[in-house]
XYZ file of C-alpha atoms in Angstrom:
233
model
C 0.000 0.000 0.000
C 1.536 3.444 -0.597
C 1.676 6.044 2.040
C -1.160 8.394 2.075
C 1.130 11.432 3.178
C 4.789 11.745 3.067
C 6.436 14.295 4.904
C 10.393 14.937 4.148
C 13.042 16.945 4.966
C 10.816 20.030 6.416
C 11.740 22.838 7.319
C 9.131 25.415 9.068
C 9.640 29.150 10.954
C 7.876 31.436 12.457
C 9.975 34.598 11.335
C 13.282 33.969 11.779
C 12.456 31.229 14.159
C 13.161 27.883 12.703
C 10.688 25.820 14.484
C 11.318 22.336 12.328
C 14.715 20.812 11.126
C 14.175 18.165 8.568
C 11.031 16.702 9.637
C 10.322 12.886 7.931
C 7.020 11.365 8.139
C 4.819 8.555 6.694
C 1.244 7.891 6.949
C -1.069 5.148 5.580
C -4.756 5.042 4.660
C -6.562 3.617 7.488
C -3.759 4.260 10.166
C -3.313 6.572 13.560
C -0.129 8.300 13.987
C 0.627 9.757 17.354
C 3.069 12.779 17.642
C 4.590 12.695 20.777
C 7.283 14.699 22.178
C 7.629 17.818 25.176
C 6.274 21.256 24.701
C 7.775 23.264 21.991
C 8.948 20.261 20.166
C 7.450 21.481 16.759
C 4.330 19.606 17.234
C 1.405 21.813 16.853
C 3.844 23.389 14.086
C 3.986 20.283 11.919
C 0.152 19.640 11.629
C -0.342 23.223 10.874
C 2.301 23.305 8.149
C 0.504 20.247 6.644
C -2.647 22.208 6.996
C -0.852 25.482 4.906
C -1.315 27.292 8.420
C 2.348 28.042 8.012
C 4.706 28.476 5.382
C 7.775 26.059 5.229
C 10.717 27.303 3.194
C 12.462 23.566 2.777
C 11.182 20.520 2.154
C 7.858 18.643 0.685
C 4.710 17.290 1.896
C 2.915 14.936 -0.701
C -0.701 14.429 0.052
C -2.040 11.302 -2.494
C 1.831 12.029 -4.599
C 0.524 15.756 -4.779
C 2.774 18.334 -3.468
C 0.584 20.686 -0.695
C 3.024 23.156 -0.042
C 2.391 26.445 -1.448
C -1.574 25.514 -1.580
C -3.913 27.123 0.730
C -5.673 26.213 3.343
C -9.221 25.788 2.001
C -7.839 23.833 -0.777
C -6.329 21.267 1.534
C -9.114 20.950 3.570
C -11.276 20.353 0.059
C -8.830 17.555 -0.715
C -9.772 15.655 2.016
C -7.455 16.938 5.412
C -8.919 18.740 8.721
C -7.802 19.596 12.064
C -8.993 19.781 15.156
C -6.754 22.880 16.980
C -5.334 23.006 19.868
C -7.555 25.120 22.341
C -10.969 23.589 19.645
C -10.953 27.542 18.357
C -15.107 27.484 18.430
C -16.593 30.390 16.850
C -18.042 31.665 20.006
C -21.581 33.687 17.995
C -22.635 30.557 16.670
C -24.442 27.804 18.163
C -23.176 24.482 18.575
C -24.600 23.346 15.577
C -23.959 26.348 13.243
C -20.691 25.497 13.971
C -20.874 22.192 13.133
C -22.632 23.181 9.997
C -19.757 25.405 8.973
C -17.831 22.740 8.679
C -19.475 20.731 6.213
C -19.378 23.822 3.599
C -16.613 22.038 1.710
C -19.226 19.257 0.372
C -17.074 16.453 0.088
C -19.192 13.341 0.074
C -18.434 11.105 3.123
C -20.664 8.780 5.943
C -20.438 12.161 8.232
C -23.232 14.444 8.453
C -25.120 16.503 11.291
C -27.310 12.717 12.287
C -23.812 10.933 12.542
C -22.016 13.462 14.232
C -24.908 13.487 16.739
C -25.001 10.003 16.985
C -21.040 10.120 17.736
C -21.525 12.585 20.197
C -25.293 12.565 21.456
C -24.748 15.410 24.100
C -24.778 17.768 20.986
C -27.716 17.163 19.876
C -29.739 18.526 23.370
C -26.941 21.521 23.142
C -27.212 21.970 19.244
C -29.006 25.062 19.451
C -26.864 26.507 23.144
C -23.759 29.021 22.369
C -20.688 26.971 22.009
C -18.891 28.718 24.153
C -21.608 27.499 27.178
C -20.624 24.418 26.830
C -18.324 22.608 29.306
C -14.518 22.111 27.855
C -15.070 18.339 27.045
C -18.288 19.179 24.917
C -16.479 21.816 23.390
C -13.759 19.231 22.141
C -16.539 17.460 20.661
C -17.944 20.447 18.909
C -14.273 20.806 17.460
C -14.117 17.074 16.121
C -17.560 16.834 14.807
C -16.520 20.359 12.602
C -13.827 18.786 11.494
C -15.613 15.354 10.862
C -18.691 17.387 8.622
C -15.819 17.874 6.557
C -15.611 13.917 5.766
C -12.045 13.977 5.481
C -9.100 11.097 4.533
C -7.284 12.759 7.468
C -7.757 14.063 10.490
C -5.204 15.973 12.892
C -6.077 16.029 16.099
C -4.015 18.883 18.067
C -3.537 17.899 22.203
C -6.888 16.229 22.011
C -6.712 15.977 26.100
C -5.564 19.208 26.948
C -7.620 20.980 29.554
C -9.739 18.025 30.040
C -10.998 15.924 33.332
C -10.406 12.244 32.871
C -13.668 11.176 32.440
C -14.485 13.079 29.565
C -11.024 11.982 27.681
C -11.756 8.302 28.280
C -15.097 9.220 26.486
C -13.447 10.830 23.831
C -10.920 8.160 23.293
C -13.113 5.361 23.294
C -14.808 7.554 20.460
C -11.603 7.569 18.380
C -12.013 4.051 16.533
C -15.270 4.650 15.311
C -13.828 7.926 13.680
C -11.437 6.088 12.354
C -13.060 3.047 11.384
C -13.905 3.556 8.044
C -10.547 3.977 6.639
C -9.743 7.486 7.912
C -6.293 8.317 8.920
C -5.002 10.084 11.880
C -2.141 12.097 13.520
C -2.576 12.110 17.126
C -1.066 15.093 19.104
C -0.905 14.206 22.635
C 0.341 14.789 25.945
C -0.194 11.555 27.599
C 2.337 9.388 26.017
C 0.744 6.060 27.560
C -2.537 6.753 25.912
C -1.134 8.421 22.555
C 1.003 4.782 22.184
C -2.142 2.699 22.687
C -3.978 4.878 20.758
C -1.509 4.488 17.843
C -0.396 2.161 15.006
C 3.199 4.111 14.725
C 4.677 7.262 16.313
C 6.895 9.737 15.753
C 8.447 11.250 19.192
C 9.899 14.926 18.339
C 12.411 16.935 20.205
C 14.015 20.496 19.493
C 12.047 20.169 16.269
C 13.506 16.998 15.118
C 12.569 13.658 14.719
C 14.296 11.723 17.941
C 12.477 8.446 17.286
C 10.052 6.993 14.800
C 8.447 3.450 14.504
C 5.240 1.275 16.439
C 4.896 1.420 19.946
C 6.756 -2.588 20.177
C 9.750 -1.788 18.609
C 11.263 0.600 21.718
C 11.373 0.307 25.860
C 10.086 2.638 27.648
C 13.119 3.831 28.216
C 14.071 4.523 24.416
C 10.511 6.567 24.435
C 11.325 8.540 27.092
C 14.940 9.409 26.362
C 13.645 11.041 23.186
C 10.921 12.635 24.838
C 13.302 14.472 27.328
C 15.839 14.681 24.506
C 18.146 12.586 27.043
């Protein structure tokens, strides 16, 4: 099977601030990728360069053998890739479900829709019609991953997924995560919680500094190996 996204030799900066050093990635149809690594390791930086969010001056990302960079945003999203940001970014004058709706405005055809975003997340459905931003952090996480799902994307990036949250409400969310991905959608996992990002995973990429300190499925290192790269020990 050929990778659905190849990432190679990237280079990203915010200004003069080089954020990524020759970032290498591969991704599957079908699989979940989890991006581990401590904060300010480029994380948030690579999903958002895949995304067009920010401009990388080295480097490719191939999306289906198509080159994204230089390709905006909305024309990335229409090709079948959506994220879920870090801190869900809810438009806070819509309701929960004109929110939702906004998201479907690219019209790709896909399984999701307003019923089986509802029937993902059935909590959304008694708020659809509340503020989103008077709903509780957990449901607002949901809001932010059924926007992204009315999209019916090939790929979605889920930015610190946990962050914020009681532990409750991310075991709900997590058990959520294979039907998401269950009909052949791929994922890159940003998370905090290494133990759950690993069992969440298929294959992970641990960055540190902006690099890539260690790459492969969750077997093939210790603990030890994992955390090393974490802490860029």
């Amino acid at each position: 099977m050929s990778d659905l996204l190849e990432v190679d030799d990237l280079h990203a900066f915010y200004g003069d601030f080089q954020a990524l050093h020759g970032v290498s990635l591969r991704l599957r149809q079908g699989e979940v990728l989890a991006l581990i690594g401590a904060n300010g390791a480029g994380k948030s930086t690579l999903l958002k360069s895949i995304c067009g969010l920010v401009t990388a001056r080295q480097g490719s990302i191939r999306w289906r053998g198509a080159e994204l960079l230089g390709q905006t945003p909305n024309r990335i999203v229409a090709q079948g890739v959506a994220l879920v940001p870090e801190g869900r970014r809810l438009f806070p004058s819509l309701s929960v479900e004109e929110n939702l709706i906004l998201g479907g405005q690219v019209r790709r055809p896909g399984p999701w829709s307003l019923r089986t975003v509802y029937d993902l997340f059935p909590i959304l459905q008694e708020k659809r019609h509340a503020p989103s931003t008077s709903l509780s952090g957990g449901q607002q996480q949901m809001v932010s991953i059924g926007r992204a799902l009315m999209s019916n994307p090939d790929l979605i990036l889920l930015d610190e997924l946990s962050l914020g949250l009681a532990p409750i409400v991310i075991k709900d969310i997590y058990t959520q995560l294979p039907r998401i991905t269950g009909q052949g959608m791929s994922a890159i996992l940003v998370e905090q919680d290494v133990t759950r990002a690993l069992g969440a995973c298929v294959s992970f990429t641990c960055l540190a500094e902006g690099q890539v300190a260690l790459a492969g499925a969750p077997g093939d290192h210790g603990r030890d190996a994992i955390s090393a790269a974490y802490f860029g020990t």
